[in-house]
Short mmCIF file of C-alpha atoms in Angstrom, two decimals:
data_model
loop_
_atom_site.label_atom_id
_atom_site.label_comp_id
_atom_site.label_asym_id
_atom_site.label_seq_id
_atom_site.Cartn_x
_atom_site.Cartn_y
_atom_site.Cartn_z
CA UNK A 1 83.17 122.39 101.74
CA UNK A 2 82.16 123.06 98.56
CA UNK A 3 84.39 125.34 96.06
CA UNK A 4 83.15 128.04 92.92
CA UNK A 5 85.45 125.25 90.45
CA UNK A 6 83.07 122.48 91.19
CA UNK A 7 79.42 124.48 91.19
CA UNK A 8 80.57 126.26 87.84
CA UNK A 9 81.61 122.89 86.55
CA UNK A 10 77.99 121.67 87.30
CA UNK A 11 76.44 124.82 86.30
CA UNK A 12 77.78 124.95 82.94
CA UNK A 13 78.24 121.55 81.76
CA UNK A 14 74.90 119.99 83.14
CA UNK A 15 72.91 123.12 84.19
CA UNK A 16 71.97 121.73 87.61
CA UNK A 17 72.23 123.42 90.99
CA UNK A 18 73.42 122.30 94.10
CA UNK A 19 70.45 122.24 96.92
CA UNK A 20 71.09 124.82 99.25
CA UNK A 21 69.04 122.43 101.48
CA UNK A 22 71.88 119.64 102.21
CA UNK A 23 73.33 122.53 104.94
CA UNK A 24 76.73 122.57 106.24
CA UNK A 25 77.42 119.00 106.10
CA UNK A 26 76.40 118.79 101.98
CA UNK A 27 77.90 119.57 99.13
CA UNK A 28 81.73 118.74 99.84
CA UNK A 29 84.15 118.98 97.10
CA UNK A 30 88.05 118.68 96.76
CA UNK A 31 90.35 119.22 94.05
CA UNK A 32 93.94 117.47 93.46
CA UNK A 33 96.67 118.74 90.65
CA UNK A 34 94.71 122.20 89.33
CA UNK A 35 96.30 123.61 86.29
CA UNK A 36 95.06 127.21 84.02
CA UNK A 37 96.09 127.29 80.67
CA UNK A 38 95.26 130.52 78.82
CA UNK A 39 94.99 130.63 74.48
CA UNK A 40 94.24 132.50 72.11
CA UNK A 41 90.91 134.51 71.25
CA UNK A 42 89.61 133.92 75.09
CA UNK A 43 90.24 130.06 74.73
CA UNK A 44 91.42 128.16 78.07
CA UNK A 45 91.98 124.87 78.82
CA UNK A 46 91.46 123.65 82.62
CA UNK A 47 92.62 120.25 83.99
CA UNK A 48 92.25 118.56 87.09
CA UNK A 49 94.16 115.64 88.03
CA UNK A 50 91.71 114.60 90.96
CA UNK A 51 88.13 115.76 91.69
CA UNK A 52 86.74 114.14 94.83
CA UNK A 53 83.26 115.29 95.96
CA UNK A 54 81.14 113.89 99.25
CA UNK A 55 77.12 114.67 99.98
CA UNK A 56 76.20 116.24 96.50
CA UNK A 57 72.47 117.21 96.30
CA UNK A 58 71.60 118.71 93.31
CA UNK A 59 67.81 120.12 91.82
CA UNK A 60 66.75 119.48 88.55
CA UNK A 61 62.91 120.65 88.62
CA UNK A 62 60.62 118.18 90.23
CA UNK A 63 63.89 115.73 90.76
CA UNK A 64 66.00 114.98 93.28
CA UNK A 65 69.74 113.66 92.87
CA UNK A 66 71.73 112.71 95.86
CA UNK A 67 75.42 111.34 95.65
CA UNK A 68 77.51 110.08 98.20
CA UNK A 69 80.62 110.45 96.77
CA UNK A 70 81.93 110.85 93.27
CA UNK A 71 85.32 110.60 92.08
CA UNK A 72 86.59 112.30 88.87
CA UNK A 73 90.15 111.36 87.36
CA UNK A 74 91.91 113.28 84.88
CA UNK A 75 89.39 115.59 84.32
CA UNK A 76 90.08 118.49 80.94
CA UNK A 77 87.57 121.42 80.73
CA UNK A 78 87.70 123.62 77.38
CA UNK A 79 86.24 126.84 77.76
CA UNK A 80 85.83 129.78 75.34
CA UNK A 81 85.29 133.48 76.81
CA UNK A 82 83.70 136.11 75.60
CA UNK A 83 82.25 139.40 76.93
CA UNK A 84 83.75 138.62 80.01
CA UNK A 85 81.79 134.83 80.23
CA UNK A 86 82.78 131.50 80.32
CA UNK A 87 81.19 129.08 77.58
CA UNK A 88 82.12 125.37 78.12
CA UNK A 89 83.89 124.32 74.62
CA UNK A 90 83.81 120.20 76.07
CA UNK A 91 84.81 118.45 79.11
CA UNK A 92 86.18 114.80 79.12
CA UNK A 93 87.84 112.60 82.12
CA UNK A 94 89.78 109.56 82.10
CA UNK A 95 87.30 107.71 84.21
CA UNK A 96 84.44 108.67 87.23
CA UNK A 97 83.30 106.54 89.80
CA UNK A 98 79.97 106.86 91.21
CA UNK A 99 79.07 105.85 95.10
CA UNK A 100 75.62 105.96 96.69
CA UNK A 101 73.81 107.67 94.01
CA UNK A 102 69.88 108.06 94.03
CA UNK A 103 67.60 109.80 91.88
CA UNK A 104 63.78 110.41 92.90
CA UNK A 105 60.96 112.03 91.76
CA UNK A 106 57.69 111.51 90.34
CA UNK A 107 56.83 110.06 87.22
CA UNK A 108 54.88 112.13 84.77
CA UNK A 109 53.60 112.40 81.06
CA UNK A 110 55.36 114.99 79.05
CA UNK A 111 54.84 118.43 78.79
CA UNK A 112 52.16 119.58 76.29
CA UNK A 113 54.63 121.19 74.25
CA UNK A 114 56.90 117.99 73.89
CA UNK A 115 53.40 115.80 73.67
CA UNK A 116 52.45 117.72 70.49
CA UNK A 117 56.22 117.07 68.76
CA UNK A 118 55.75 113.66 66.77
CA UNK A 119 58.46 110.95 68.49
CA UNK A 120 61.18 109.68 66.33
CA UNK A 121 60.44 106.35 64.82
CA UNK A 122 63.34 104.79 67.04
CA UNK A 123 62.30 106.83 70.47
CA UNK A 124 61.92 103.83 72.01
CA UNK A 125 64.18 100.61 71.22
CA UNK A 126 64.23 97.62 73.65
CA UNK A 127 66.50 95.19 71.74
CA UNK A 128 67.65 93.60 75.14
CA UNK A 129 64.01 91.78 75.14
CA UNK A 130 64.32 90.38 72.04
CA UNK A 131 66.35 87.47 73.59
CA UNK A 132 65.39 88.06 77.14
CA UNK A 133 64.29 84.99 79.46
CA UNK A 134 63.65 83.96 82.43
CA UNK A 135 60.40 83.26 84.58
CA UNK A 136 57.40 85.35 86.27
CA UNK A 137 56.22 84.12 89.48
CA UNK A 138 52.95 85.58 91.15
CA UNK A 139 50.96 84.62 94.28
CA UNK A 140 47.39 85.81 94.42
CA UNK A 141 46.05 85.54 97.80
CA UNK A 142 41.77 85.72 98.24
CA UNK A 143 41.93 86.39 94.73
CA UNK A 144 37.68 86.71 93.96
CA UNK A 145 37.84 84.72 90.66
CA UNK A 146 40.80 82.63 90.88
CA UNK A 147 40.46 81.11 94.70
CA UNK A 148 44.53 82.06 95.98
CA UNK A 149 46.16 81.32 92.91
CA UNK A 150 49.91 80.44 91.83
CA UNK A 151 50.46 81.64 88.78
CA UNK A 152 54.07 80.81 86.47
CA UNK A 153 54.77 82.72 83.76
CA UNK A 154 57.93 81.78 81.51
CA UNK A 155 59.97 83.96 79.23
CA UNK A 156 61.70 82.02 76.51
CA UNK A 157 63.74 83.72 73.45
CA UNK A 158 61.92 87.17 74.32
CA UNK A 159 58.55 85.55 73.96
CA UNK A 160 55.92 84.81 76.42
CA UNK A 161 53.56 81.63 75.02
CA UNK A 162 50.82 81.37 76.88
CA UNK A 163 50.34 77.78 76.30
CA UNK A 164 53.34 77.12 78.68
CA UNK A 165 51.78 79.47 81.27
CA UNK A 166 50.14 77.77 84.53
CA UNK A 167 47.50 79.34 86.79
CA UNK A 168 47.42 77.00 89.60
CA UNK A 169 44.01 76.90 92.69
CA UNK A 170 41.94 75.06 94.55
CA UNK A 171 39.98 73.38 91.57
CA UNK A 172 40.56 73.24 88.12
CA UNK A 173 42.93 74.96 87.06
CA UNK A 174 42.54 78.39 85.09
CA UNK A 175 44.34 79.59 81.43
CA UNK A 176 45.85 82.37 81.02
CA UNK A 177 46.03 84.15 76.76
CA UNK A 178 45.40 87.27 74.53
CA UNK A 179 42.68 87.48 72.57
CA UNK A 180 41.71 90.52 70.24
CA UNK A 181 40.03 92.56 73.35
CA UNK A 182 42.93 91.60 75.62
CA UNK A 183 44.81 89.58 78.20
CA UNK A 184 42.37 87.10 79.66
CA UNK A 185 42.35 84.32 82.09
CA UNK A 186 39.96 81.51 81.28
CA UNK A 187 38.78 80.62 85.32
CA UNK A 188 36.22 77.45 85.90
CA UNK A 189 33.35 80.46 86.27
CA UNK A 190 33.99 82.39 82.86
CA UNK A 191 36.43 84.68 80.92
CA UNK A 192 37.53 87.80 83.03
CA UNK A 193 40.03 90.29 81.03
CA UNK A 194 42.78 91.66 83.12
CA UNK A 195 44.13 93.88 80.25
CA UNK A 196 41.88 95.41 77.28
CA UNK A 197 43.43 96.50 74.32
CA UNK A 198 42.32 99.71 72.71
CA UNK A 199 42.67 98.63 69.18
CA UNK A 200 43.41 95.88 67.47
CA UNK A 201 45.94 94.06 66.07
CA UNK A 202 48.58 95.09 68.29
CA UNK A 203 52.47 95.04 67.24
CA UNK A 204 54.17 91.85 69.13
CA UNK A 205 50.93 89.65 69.89
CA UNK A 206 49.77 86.32 68.22
CA UNK A 207 46.17 86.22 69.58
CA UNK A 208 44.51 82.78 70.66
CA UNK A 209 43.40 80.55 67.95
CA UNK A 210 40.54 78.49 68.07
CA UNK A 211 39.62 74.90 66.95
CA UNK A 212 37.91 73.77 63.34
CA UNK A 213 34.93 76.24 62.36
CA UNK A 214 33.10 77.86 64.85
CA UNK A 215 34.31 75.65 68.26
CA UNK A 216 34.14 77.04 71.37
CA UNK A 217 37.64 75.21 72.43
CA UNK A 218 41.02 77.53 72.37
CA UNK A 219 43.74 75.29 70.69
CA UNK A 220 46.15 77.83 71.30
CA UNK A 221 46.58 80.63 73.74
CA UNK A 222 48.63 83.10 71.86
CA UNK A 223 52.30 84.78 72.32
CA UNK A 224 53.35 87.95 72.96
CA UNK A 225 56.81 88.92 71.31
CA UNK A 226 58.41 91.29 74.87
CA UNK A 227 60.60 93.92 72.29
CA UNK A 228 57.78 94.55 69.97
CA UNK A 229 55.31 94.71 72.36
CA UNK A 230 56.60 96.76 74.98
CA UNK A 231 57.92 99.30 72.17
CA UNK A 232 54.58 99.96 71.23
CA UNK A 233 53.30 99.99 74.43
CA UNK A 234 55.78 102.91 75.33
CA UNK A 235 55.21 104.63 72.16
CA UNK A 236 51.55 105.15 73.39
CA UNK A 237 53.18 107.50 76.24
CA UNK A 238 53.17 107.52 80.32
CA UNK A 239 49.73 109.14 80.53
CA UNK A 240 48.16 105.71 78.36
CA UNK A 241 49.69 103.25 80.30
CA UNK A 242 47.39 101.40 82.77
CA UNK A 243 43.94 102.68 81.22
CA UNK A 244 43.91 99.18 79.70
CA UNK A 245 43.45 98.06 83.43
CA UNK A 246 40.41 96.27 84.24
CA UNK A 247 39.10 97.28 87.82
CA UNK A 248 39.07 93.89 88.32
CA UNK A 249 42.30 93.62 87.38
CA UNK A 250 43.51 96.46 90.15
CA UNK A 251 41.78 94.75 92.61
CA UNK A 252 43.67 91.46 92.15
CA UNK A 253 46.82 93.69 91.82
CA UNK A 254 46.65 94.82 95.29
CA UNK A 255 46.13 91.06 96.20
CA UNK A 256 49.55 89.69 94.09
CA UNK A 257 52.93 89.48 95.39
CA UNK A 258 55.25 89.26 92.35
CA UNK A 259 58.73 87.76 92.01
CA UNK A 260 60.81 86.63 89.36
CA UNK A 261 64.32 86.88 87.88
CA UNK A 262 64.72 88.06 83.56
CA UNK A 263 67.84 87.47 81.83
CA UNK A 264 68.38 90.57 79.16
CA UNK A 265 69.83 90.06 76.25
CA UNK A 266 72.91 92.26 74.77
CA UNK A 267 71.77 95.24 71.97
CA UNK A 268 70.30 98.52 71.92
CA UNK A 269 68.30 99.99 74.96
CA UNK A 270 66.85 103.34 73.72
CA UNK A 271 64.37 105.72 75.24
CA UNK A 272 63.50 109.60 74.78
CA UNK A 273 67.18 111.38 75.72
CA UNK A 274 68.70 107.96 76.63
CA UNK A 275 70.69 105.10 75.15
CA UNK A 276 72.88 102.06 75.96
CA UNK A 277 74.11 98.73 74.58
CA UNK A 278 73.66 96.67 77.10
CA UNK A 279 76.80 93.93 77.00
CA UNK A 280 78.00 90.92 78.66
CA UNK A 281 74.76 88.00 78.16
CA UNK A 282 77.09 85.22 78.52
CA UNK A 283 79.03 86.15 81.68
CA UNK A 284 75.18 86.94 83.19
CA UNK A 285 75.18 90.52 83.77
CA UNK A 286 72.36 92.35 83.23
CA UNK A 287 70.09 90.13 85.09
CA UNK A 288 66.66 91.62 86.27
CA UNK A 289 65.27 90.63 89.84
CA UNK A 290 61.97 91.49 89.98
CA UNK A 291 59.72 91.22 93.54
CA UNK A 292 56.60 92.93 94.95
CA UNK A 293 54.66 92.66 97.97
CA UNK A 294 51.55 93.79 96.34
CA UNK A 295 52.05 94.81 93.10
CA UNK A 296 49.18 97.06 92.75
CA UNK A 297 51.41 99.53 95.18
CA UNK A 298 54.89 99.46 93.73
CA UNK A 299 57.67 97.17 92.38
CA UNK A 300 61.05 96.81 92.61
CA UNK A 301 63.71 95.83 89.89
CA UNK A 302 67.45 94.61 91.09
CA UNK A 303 70.49 94.54 88.60
CA UNK A 304 73.44 93.51 90.29
CA UNK A 305 75.54 94.15 87.69
CA UNK A 306 74.84 96.23 84.49
CA UNK A 307 76.92 96.32 82.13
CA UNK A 308 76.74 98.46 78.77
CA UNK A 309 78.81 100.60 76.30
CA UNK A 310 78.65 103.72 74.18
CA UNK A 311 76.03 105.52 77.33
CA UNK A 312 74.70 108.55 76.00
CA UNK A 313 72.25 110.82 77.97
CA UNK A 314 70.95 114.29 76.27
CA UNK A 315 69.80 117.15 78.24
CA UNK A 316 69.02 120.72 77.82
CA UNK A 317 72.28 122.06 77.28
CA UNK A 318 73.85 119.24 75.20
CA UNK A 319 74.72 115.42 75.95
CA UNK A 320 77.06 113.14 78.16
CA UNK A 321 78.54 110.23 76.59
CA UNK A 322 80.69 107.55 77.68
CA UNK A 323 82.18 104.43 76.42
CA UNK A 324 81.64 101.62 78.84
CA UNK A 325 79.38 101.76 82.07
CA UNK A 326 79.20 99.68 84.98
CA UNK A 327 76.68 99.57 87.76
CA UNK A 328 74.99 98.05 90.57
CA UNK A 329 71.19 99.32 90.51
CA UNK A 330 67.67 99.12 92.41
CA UNK A 331 64.45 100.65 90.97
CA UNK A 332 61.63 100.84 92.48
CA UNK A 333 57.83 101.89 91.36
CA UNK A 334 55.66 103.07 94.08
CA UNK A 335 51.76 104.42 93.83
CA UNK A 336 50.06 106.20 96.36
CA UNK A 337 46.60 105.24 93.86
CA UNK A 338 46.63 108.95 91.94
CA UNK A 339 50.88 109.35 92.06
CA UNK A 340 53.39 106.60 90.24
CA UNK A 341 56.78 108.02 91.74
CA UNK A 342 59.86 105.99 91.07
CA UNK A 343 63.59 105.67 93.27
CA UNK A 344 66.56 105.08 91.35
CA UNK A 345 69.24 103.47 93.70
CA UNK A 346 72.86 102.89 92.29
CA UNK A 347 75.14 101.14 95.17
CA UNK A 348 78.10 102.14 92.87
CA UNK A 349 78.86 103.17 89.32
CA UNK A 350 82.04 103.54 86.79
CA UNK A 351 81.92 105.70 83.61
CA UNK A 352 85.39 105.43 81.54
CA UNK A 353 85.84 108.18 79.18
CA UNK A 354 83.07 109.99 80.00
CA UNK A 355 82.94 113.69 77.90
CA UNK A 356 80.33 116.29 77.65
CA UNK A 357 79.15 117.88 74.73
CA UNK A 358 77.24 121.11 75.16
CA UNK A 359 74.58 121.89 72.92
CA UNK A 360 75.83 124.71 70.30
CA UNK A 361 74.24 128.05 70.29
CA UNK A 362 70.87 128.08 68.61
CA UNK A 363 70.96 124.33 67.98
CA UNK A 364 67.68 122.65 68.93
CA UNK A 365 67.54 120.19 71.83
CA UNK A 366 67.29 116.71 70.57
CA UNK A 367 65.04 114.35 72.98
CA UNK A 368 65.55 111.28 70.88
CA UNK A 369 66.87 108.46 72.00
CA UNK A 370 68.22 107.93 68.52
CA UNK A 371 69.78 104.29 66.81
#
């Protein structure tokens, strides 16, 4: 059954509310080894040797979080009661085990108030892309210009060198590249742009080069430095994504199957409100498997062994930190043509030494990832 203790801790620590729609079968919780130690001036320490919960369903605005199970070991909560109202000072635990976690909802642009505030310079940090390596493959069926093309794009040392990318199909093969106008394909019947840049130059882009003088021949197809390029694109905001896709590219994406493997490097991964340091590249951790039957309808990314340290998640009432994070996860992005939605599934996850640090009264909410 749902206990007042579990509901109170969720509300005090994270500002979450149990979803009543789960019914009698959901939101079950059990605790062992509870001790309550009053202190001076309204201070209280709550200790729980073990807290287990199953079938939790939590509401967070337009997002829905479901947990098949959670086990918290050696939980300690410091509270302070003022005018009869308990205020959370801190919560920490030895470890937290999560089972069958699912977070889903719409991908939305920031609110107008949040969008008006300039993002921190380091709000987006994608250091693991700087040394990423792998191969991305695409199969374009009945492509209007590429005649059933097989596309192979190698990723080496965090870079895509379009001189190494191949576009194979019936007849003379095509070539991919990047110019000041955008990403293109040179097919036998001419150049077509897949993505057009709003402005140039862009961070992380080495544009194509032509031969001597006004030679029409391309001698270098150009390069993308993934970290710098992705960070610059993300700083434009969610609302700006996809605006550079040409209509021709949108049609092709609806006919494009995707697969690939990319091994991320170690380093800081930060987004507004989130950050962690990926680790374990030498052991093959943090490798991403990509696949899609039709990219225009959605893409799935799976990480069989996610490993990170010094993870921080900031929320309305403070922040959650943990020393180590290990998980197995799958992220799905699905588009119906009008709305982009996401579903994050974690088969399992373990947080070592997690702690909740509530926001001090009057302190502004910090939303940036930080470095």
